[in-house]
PDB file of C-alpha atoms in Angstrom:
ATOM      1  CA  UNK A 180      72.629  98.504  94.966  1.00  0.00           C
ATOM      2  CA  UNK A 181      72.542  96.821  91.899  1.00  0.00           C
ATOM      3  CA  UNK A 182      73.574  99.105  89.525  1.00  0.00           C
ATOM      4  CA  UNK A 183      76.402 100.045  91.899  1.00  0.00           C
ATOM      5  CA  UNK A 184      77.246  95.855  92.265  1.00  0.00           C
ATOM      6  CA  UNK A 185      77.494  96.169  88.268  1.00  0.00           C
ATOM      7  CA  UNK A 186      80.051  99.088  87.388  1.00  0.00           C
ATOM      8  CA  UNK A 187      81.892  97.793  90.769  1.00  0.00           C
ATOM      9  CA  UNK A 188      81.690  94.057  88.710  1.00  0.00           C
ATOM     10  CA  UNK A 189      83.358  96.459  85.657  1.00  0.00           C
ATOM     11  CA  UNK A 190      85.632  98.346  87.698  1.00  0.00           C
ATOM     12  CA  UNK A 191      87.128  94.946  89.009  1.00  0.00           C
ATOM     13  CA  UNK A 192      87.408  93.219  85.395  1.00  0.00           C
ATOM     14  CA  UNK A 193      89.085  96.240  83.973  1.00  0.00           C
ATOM     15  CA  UNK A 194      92.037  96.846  85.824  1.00  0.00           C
ATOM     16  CA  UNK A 195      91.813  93.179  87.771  1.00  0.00           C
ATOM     17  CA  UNK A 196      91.190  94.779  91.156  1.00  0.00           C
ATOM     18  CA  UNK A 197      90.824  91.394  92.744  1.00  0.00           C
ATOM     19  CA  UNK A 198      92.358  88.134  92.514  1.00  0.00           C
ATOM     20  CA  UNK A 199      91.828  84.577  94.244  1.00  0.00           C
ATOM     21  CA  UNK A 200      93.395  84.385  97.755  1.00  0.00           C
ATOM     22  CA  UNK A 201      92.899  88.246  98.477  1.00  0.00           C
ATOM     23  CA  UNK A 202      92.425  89.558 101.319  1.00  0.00           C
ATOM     24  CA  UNK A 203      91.091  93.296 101.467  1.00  0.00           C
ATOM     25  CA  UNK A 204      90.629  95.848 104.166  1.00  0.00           C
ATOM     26  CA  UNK A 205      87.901  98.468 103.550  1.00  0.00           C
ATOM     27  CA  UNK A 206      89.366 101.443 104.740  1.00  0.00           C
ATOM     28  CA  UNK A 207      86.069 102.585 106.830  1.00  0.00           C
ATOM     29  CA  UNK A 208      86.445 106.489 107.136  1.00  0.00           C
ATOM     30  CA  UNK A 209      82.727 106.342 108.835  1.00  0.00           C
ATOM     31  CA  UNK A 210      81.425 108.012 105.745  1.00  0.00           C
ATOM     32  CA  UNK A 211      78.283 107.281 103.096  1.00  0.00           C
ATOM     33  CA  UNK A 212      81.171 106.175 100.404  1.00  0.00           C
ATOM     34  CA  UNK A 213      83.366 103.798 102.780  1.00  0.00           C
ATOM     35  CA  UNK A 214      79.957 102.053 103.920  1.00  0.00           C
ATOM     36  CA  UNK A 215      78.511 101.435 100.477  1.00  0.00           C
ATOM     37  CA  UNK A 216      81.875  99.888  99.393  1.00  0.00           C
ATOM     38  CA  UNK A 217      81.759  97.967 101.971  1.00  0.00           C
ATOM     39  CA  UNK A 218      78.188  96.928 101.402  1.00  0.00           C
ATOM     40  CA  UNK A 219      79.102  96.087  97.617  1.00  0.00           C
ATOM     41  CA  UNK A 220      82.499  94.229  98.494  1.00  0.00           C
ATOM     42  CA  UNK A 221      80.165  91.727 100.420  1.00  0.00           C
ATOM     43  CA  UNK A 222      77.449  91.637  98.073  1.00  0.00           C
ATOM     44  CA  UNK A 223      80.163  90.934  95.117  1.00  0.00           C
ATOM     45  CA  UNK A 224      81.748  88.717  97.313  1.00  0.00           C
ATOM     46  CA  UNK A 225      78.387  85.829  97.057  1.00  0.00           C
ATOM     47  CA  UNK A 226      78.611  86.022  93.378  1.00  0.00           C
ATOM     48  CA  UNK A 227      82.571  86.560  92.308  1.00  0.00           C
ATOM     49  CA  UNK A 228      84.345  84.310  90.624  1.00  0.00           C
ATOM     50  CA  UNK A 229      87.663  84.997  92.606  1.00  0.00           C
ATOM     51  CA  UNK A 230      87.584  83.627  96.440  1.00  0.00           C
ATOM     52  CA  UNK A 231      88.677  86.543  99.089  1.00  0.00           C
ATOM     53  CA  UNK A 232      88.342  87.528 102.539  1.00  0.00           C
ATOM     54  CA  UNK A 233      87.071  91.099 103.443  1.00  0.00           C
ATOM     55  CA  UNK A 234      87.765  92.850 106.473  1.00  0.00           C
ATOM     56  CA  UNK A 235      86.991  96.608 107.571  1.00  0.00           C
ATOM     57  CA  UNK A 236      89.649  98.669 109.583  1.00  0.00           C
ATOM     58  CA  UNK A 237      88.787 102.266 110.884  1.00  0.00           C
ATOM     59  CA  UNK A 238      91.758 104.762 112.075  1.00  0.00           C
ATOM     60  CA  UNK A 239      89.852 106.712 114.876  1.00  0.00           C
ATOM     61  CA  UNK A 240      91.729 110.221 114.523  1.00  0.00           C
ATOM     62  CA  UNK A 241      90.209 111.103 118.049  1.00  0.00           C
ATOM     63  CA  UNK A 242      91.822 108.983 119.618  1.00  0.00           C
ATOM     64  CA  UNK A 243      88.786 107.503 120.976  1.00  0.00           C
ATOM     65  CA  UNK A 244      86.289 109.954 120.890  1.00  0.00           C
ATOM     66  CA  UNK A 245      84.580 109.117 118.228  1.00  0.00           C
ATOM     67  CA  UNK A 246      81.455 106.162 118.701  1.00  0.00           C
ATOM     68  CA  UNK A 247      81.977 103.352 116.068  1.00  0.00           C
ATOM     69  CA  UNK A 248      79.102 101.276 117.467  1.00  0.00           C
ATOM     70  CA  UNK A 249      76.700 101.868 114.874  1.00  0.00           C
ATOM     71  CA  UNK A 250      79.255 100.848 112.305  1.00  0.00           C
ATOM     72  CA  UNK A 251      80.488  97.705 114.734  1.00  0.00           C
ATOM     73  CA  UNK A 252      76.996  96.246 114.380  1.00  0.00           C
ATOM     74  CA  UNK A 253      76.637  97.375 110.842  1.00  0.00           C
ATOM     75  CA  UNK A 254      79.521  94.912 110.491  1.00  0.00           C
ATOM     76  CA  UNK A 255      78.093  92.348 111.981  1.00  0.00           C
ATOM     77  CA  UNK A 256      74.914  92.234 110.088  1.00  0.00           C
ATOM     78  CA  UNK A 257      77.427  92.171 107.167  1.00  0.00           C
ATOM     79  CA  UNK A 258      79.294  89.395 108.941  1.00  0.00           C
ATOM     80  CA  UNK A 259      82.903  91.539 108.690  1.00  0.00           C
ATOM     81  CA  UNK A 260      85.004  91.787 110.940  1.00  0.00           C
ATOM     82  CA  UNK A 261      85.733  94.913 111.980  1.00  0.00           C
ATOM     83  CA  UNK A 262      88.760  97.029 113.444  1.00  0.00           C
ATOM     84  CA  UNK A 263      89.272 100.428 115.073  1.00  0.00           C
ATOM     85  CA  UNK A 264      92.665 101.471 115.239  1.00  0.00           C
ATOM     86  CA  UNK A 265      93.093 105.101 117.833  1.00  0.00           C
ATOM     87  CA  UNK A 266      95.195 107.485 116.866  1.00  0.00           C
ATOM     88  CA  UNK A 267      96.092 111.277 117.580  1.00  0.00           C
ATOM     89  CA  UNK A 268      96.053 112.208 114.690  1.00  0.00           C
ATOM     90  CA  UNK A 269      93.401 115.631 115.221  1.00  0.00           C
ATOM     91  CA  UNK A 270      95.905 116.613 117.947  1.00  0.00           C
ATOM     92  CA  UNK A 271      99.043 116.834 115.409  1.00  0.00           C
ATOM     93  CA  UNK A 272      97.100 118.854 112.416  1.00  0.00           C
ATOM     94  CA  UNK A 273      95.178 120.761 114.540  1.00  0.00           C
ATOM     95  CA  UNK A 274      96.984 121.057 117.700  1.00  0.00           C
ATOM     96  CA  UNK A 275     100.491 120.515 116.814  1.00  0.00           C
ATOM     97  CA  UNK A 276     101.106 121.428 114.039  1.00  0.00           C
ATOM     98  CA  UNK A 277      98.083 123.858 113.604  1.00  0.00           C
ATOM     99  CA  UNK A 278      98.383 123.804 109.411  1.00  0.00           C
ATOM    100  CA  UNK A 279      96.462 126.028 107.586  1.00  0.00           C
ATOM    101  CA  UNK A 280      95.989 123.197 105.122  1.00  0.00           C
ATOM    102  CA  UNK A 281      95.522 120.097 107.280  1.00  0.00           C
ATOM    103  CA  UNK A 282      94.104 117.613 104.501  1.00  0.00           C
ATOM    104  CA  UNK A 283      97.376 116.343 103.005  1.00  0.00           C
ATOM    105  CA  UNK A 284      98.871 115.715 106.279  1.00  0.00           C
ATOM    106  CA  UNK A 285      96.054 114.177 107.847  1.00  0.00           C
ATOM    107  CA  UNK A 286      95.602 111.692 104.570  1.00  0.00           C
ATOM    108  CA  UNK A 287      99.188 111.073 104.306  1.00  0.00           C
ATOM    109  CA  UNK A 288      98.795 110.075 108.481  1.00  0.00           C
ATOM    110  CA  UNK A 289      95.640 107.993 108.269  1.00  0.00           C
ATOM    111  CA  UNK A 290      96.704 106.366 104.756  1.00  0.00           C
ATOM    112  CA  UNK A 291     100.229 105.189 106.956  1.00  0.00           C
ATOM    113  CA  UNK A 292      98.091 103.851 109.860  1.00  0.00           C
ATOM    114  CA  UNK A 293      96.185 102.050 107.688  1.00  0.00           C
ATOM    115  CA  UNK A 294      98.138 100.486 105.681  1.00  0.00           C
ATOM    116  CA  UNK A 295     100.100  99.108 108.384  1.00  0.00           C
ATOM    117  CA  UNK A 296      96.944  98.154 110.405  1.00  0.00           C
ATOM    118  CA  UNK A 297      96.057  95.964 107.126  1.00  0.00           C
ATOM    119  CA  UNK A 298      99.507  94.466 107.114  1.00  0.00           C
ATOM    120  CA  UNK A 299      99.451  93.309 110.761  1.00  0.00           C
ATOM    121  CA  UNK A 300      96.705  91.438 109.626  1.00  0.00           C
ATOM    122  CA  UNK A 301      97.551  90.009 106.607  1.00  0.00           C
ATOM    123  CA  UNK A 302      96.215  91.595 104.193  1.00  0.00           C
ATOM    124  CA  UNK A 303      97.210  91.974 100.440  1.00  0.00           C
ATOM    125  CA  UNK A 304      94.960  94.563  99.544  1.00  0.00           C
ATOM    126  CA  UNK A 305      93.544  97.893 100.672  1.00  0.00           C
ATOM    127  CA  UNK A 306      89.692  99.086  99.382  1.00  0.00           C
ATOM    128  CA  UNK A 307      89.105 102.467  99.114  1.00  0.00           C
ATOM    129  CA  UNK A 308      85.654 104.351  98.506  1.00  0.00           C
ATOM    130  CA  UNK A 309      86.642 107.050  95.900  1.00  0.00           C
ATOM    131  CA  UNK A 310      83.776 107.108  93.199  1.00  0.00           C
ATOM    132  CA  UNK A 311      83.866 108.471  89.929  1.00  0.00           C
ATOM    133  CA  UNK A 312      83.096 112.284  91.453  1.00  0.00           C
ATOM    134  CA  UNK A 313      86.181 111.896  93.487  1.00  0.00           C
ATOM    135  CA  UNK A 314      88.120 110.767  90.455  1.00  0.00           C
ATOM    136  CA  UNK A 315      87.149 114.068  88.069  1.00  0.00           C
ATOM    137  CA  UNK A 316      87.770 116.172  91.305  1.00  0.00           C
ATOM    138  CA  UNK A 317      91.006 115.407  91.853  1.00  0.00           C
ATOM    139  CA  UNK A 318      92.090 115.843  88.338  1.00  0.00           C
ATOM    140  CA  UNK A 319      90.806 119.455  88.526  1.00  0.00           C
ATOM    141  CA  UNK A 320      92.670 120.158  91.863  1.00  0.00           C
ATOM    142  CA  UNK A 321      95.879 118.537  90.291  1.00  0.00           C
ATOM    143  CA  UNK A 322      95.051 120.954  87.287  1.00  0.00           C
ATOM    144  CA  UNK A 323      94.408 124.557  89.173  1.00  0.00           C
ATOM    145  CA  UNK A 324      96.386 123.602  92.201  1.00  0.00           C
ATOM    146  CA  UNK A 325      99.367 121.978  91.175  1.00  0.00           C
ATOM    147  CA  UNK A 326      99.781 122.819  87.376  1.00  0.00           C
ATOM    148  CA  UNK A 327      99.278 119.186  86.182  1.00  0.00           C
ATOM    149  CA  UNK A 328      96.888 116.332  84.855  1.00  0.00           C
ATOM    150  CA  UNK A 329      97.358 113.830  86.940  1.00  0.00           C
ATOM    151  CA  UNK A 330      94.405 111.980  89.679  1.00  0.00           C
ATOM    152  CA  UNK A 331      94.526 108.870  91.038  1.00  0.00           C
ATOM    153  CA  UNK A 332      94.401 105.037  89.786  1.00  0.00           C
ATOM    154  CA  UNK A 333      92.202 102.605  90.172  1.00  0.00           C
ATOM    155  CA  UNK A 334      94.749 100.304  91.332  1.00  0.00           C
ATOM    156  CA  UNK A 335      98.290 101.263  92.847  1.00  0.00           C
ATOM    157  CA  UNK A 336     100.752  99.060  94.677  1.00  0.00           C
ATOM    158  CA  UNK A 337     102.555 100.238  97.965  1.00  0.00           C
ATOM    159  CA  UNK A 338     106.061  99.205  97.513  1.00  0.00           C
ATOM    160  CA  UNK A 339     106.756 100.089 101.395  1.00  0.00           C
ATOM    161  CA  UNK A 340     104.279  97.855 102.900  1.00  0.00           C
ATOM    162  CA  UNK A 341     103.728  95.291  99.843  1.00  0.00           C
ATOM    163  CA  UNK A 342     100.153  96.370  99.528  1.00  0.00           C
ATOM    164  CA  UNK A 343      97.895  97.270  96.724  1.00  0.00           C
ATOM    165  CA  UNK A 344      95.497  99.863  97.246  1.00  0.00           C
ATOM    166  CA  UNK A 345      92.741  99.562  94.774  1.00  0.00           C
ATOM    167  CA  UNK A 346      89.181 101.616  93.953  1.00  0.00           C
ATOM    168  CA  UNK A 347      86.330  98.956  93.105  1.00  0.00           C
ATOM    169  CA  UNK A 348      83.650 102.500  93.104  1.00  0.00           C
ATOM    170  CA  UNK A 349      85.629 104.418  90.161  1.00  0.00           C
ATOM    171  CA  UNK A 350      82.549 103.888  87.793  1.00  0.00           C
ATOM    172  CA  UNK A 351      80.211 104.975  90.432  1.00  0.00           C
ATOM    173  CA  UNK A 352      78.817 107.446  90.493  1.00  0.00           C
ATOM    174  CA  UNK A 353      78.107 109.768  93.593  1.00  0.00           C
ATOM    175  CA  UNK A 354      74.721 110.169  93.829  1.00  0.00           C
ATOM    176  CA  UNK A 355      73.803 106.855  93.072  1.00  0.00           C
ATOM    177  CA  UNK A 356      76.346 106.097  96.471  1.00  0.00           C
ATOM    178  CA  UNK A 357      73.857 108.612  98.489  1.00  0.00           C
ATOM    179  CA  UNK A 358      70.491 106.564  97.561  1.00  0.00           C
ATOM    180  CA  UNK A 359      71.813 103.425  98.816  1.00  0.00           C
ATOM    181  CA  UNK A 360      73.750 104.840 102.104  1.00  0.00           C
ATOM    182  CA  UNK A 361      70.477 106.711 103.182  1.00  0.00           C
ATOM    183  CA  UNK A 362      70.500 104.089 105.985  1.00  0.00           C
ATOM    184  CA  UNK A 363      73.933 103.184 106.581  1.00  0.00           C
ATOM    185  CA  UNK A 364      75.170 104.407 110.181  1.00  0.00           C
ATOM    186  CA  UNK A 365      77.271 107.584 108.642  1.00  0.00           C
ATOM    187  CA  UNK A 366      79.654 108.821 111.177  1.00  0.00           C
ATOM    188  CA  UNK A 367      79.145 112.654 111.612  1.00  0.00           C
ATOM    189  CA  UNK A 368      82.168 114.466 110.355  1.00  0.00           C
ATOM    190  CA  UNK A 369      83.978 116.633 113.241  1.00  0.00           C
ATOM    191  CA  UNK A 370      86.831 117.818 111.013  1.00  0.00           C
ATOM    192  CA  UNK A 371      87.073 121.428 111.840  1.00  0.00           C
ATOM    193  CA  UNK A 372      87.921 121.205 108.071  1.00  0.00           C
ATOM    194  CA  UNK A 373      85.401 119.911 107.154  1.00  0.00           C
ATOM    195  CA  UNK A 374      83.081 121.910 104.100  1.00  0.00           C
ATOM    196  CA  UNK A 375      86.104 124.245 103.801  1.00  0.00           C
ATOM    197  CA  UNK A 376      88.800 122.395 101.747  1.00  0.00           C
ATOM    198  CA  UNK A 377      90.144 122.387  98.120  1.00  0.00           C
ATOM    199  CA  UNK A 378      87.468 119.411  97.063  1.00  0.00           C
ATOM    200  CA  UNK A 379      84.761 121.252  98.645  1.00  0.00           C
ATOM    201  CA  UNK A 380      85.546 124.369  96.014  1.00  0.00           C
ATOM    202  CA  UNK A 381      86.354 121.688  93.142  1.00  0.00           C
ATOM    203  CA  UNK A 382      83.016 120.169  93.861  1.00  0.00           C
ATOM    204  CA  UNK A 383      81.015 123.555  93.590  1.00  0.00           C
ATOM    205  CA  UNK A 384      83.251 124.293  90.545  1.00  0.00           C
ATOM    206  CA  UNK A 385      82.109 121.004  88.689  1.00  0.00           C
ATOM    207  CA  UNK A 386      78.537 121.358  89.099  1.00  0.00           C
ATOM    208  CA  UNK A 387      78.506 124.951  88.169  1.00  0.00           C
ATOM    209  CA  UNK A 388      80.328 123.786  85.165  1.00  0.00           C
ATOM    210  CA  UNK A 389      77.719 121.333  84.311  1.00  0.00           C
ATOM    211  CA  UNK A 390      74.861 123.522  84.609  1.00  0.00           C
ATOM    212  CA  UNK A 391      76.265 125.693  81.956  1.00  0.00           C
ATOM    213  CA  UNK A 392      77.421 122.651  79.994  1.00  0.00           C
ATOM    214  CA  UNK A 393      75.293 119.715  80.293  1.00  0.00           C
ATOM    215  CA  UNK A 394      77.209 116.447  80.655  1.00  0.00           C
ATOM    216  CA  UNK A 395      80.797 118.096  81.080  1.00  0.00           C
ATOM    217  CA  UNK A 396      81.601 115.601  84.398  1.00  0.00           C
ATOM    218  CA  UNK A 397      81.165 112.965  82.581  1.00  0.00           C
ATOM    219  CA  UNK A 398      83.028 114.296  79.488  1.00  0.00           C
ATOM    220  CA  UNK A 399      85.798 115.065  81.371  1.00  0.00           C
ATOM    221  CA  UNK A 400      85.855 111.209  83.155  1.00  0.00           C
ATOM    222  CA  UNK A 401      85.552 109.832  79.686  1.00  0.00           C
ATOM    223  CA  UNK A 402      88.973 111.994  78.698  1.00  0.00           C
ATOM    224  CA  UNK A 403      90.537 110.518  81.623  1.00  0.00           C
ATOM    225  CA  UNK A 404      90.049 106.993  81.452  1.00  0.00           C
ATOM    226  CA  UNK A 405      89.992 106.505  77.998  1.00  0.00           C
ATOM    227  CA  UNK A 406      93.523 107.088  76.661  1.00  0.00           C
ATOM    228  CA  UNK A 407      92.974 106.971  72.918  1.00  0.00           C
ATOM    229  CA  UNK A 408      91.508 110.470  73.368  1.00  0.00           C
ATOM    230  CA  UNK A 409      94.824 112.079  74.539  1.00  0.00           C
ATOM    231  CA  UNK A 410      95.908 114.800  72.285  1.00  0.00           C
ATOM    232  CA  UNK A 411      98.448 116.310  74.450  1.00  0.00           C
ATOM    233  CA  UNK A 412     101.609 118.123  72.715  1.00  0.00           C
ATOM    234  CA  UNK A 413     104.298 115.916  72.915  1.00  0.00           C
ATOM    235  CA  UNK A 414     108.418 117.087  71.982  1.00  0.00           C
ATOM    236  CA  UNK A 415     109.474 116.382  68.794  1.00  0.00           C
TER     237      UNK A 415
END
């Protein structure tokens, strides 16, 4: 935990992730990455300079199937309060709607229940557990998918609900996430997507790519944060 408490520490002094008064929701998918975030949010919280409140809100896309007790009393021990919202969210991708490619749907769905969930209770801020593997894999599904460099930020603001949604894990990396969660009380996945989406092949992509070229994830992070080392063609 400590090495992740100090690139989170880095994370949060480079693009000023959090500020005195805050109040953040972890976004708790039940996952190893949500957890640990939330784990490191509290830690950080005994030791950082700015003052802020920390909740956890999950958006059950059962709508109530799904046991959160083992992550209720992982709370607890944590001293967080913590919130399952129900939805039906399963039922309209999979049911419903029955897309062939459910994930952008059912993030666009669970990112809007969220984010109003946090605003009902006052919150300012939104914490989400994408790590640095996360980062470099959405760049190359933005690249081979879509035709364009782009990934997400560290820190974005939500004009329609007048929340920021910010990544305190982007210098963290993923494996270092899966020997401290060993423990944590992971949900089990029952996405029948699950193992079978676009990040799943960008994963296997990446680490095929780095057995042949040793230290090429980490390259290609290094080209995306740093912006001095664009070289892109620009119009004259």
């Amino acid at each position: 935990m400590r090495k992740i408490l100090s690139v989170l520490r880095k994370a949060v002094e480079d693009y000023n992730l959090i500020e005195n008064g805050d109040k953040i929701c972890v976004g708790i998918s039940g996952g190893k990455d949500s957890l640990t975030l939330l784990h490191a949010l509290k830690a950080y919280q005994r030791f950082s300079p700015q003052h802020f409140e920390l909740i956890a809100i999950a958006i059950d896309l059962t709508n109530g199937k799904n046991d959160y007790s083992a992550i209720e009393n992982f709370c607890k021990e944590l001293d967080v309060e913590f919130y399952v919202e129900k939805s039906n969210v399963f039922e309209v991708v999979f049911d419903i709607r029955q897309e062939k490619n459910p994930c952008s749907l059912c993030a666009n769905m669970r990112r809007g229940l969220l984010n109003s969930k946090a605003k009902e209770l006052g919150c300012n801020k939104i914490a989400l557990g994408h790590h640095k593997d996360d980062l470099i894999e959405t760049f190359i599904i933005s690249l081979f998918f879509e035709g364009r460099l782009s990934t997400f930020k560290p820190k974005t603001y939500l004009s329609r609900q007048e929340l920021f949604a910010i990544r305190p894990l982007i210098y963290c990396d993923e494996k270092d996430v899966i020997r401290v969660s060993k423990n944590y009380p992971v949900l089990k996945n029952i996405c029948p997507a699950d193992k079978h989406t676009e990040r799943e092949k960008a994963k296997a992509f990446l680490n095929n790519l780095e057995k042949q070229y040793k230290g090429a994830k980490e390259k290609i992070f290094g080209a995306i944060v740093h912006t001095e080392r664009y070289n892109l063609l620009d119009k004259l």
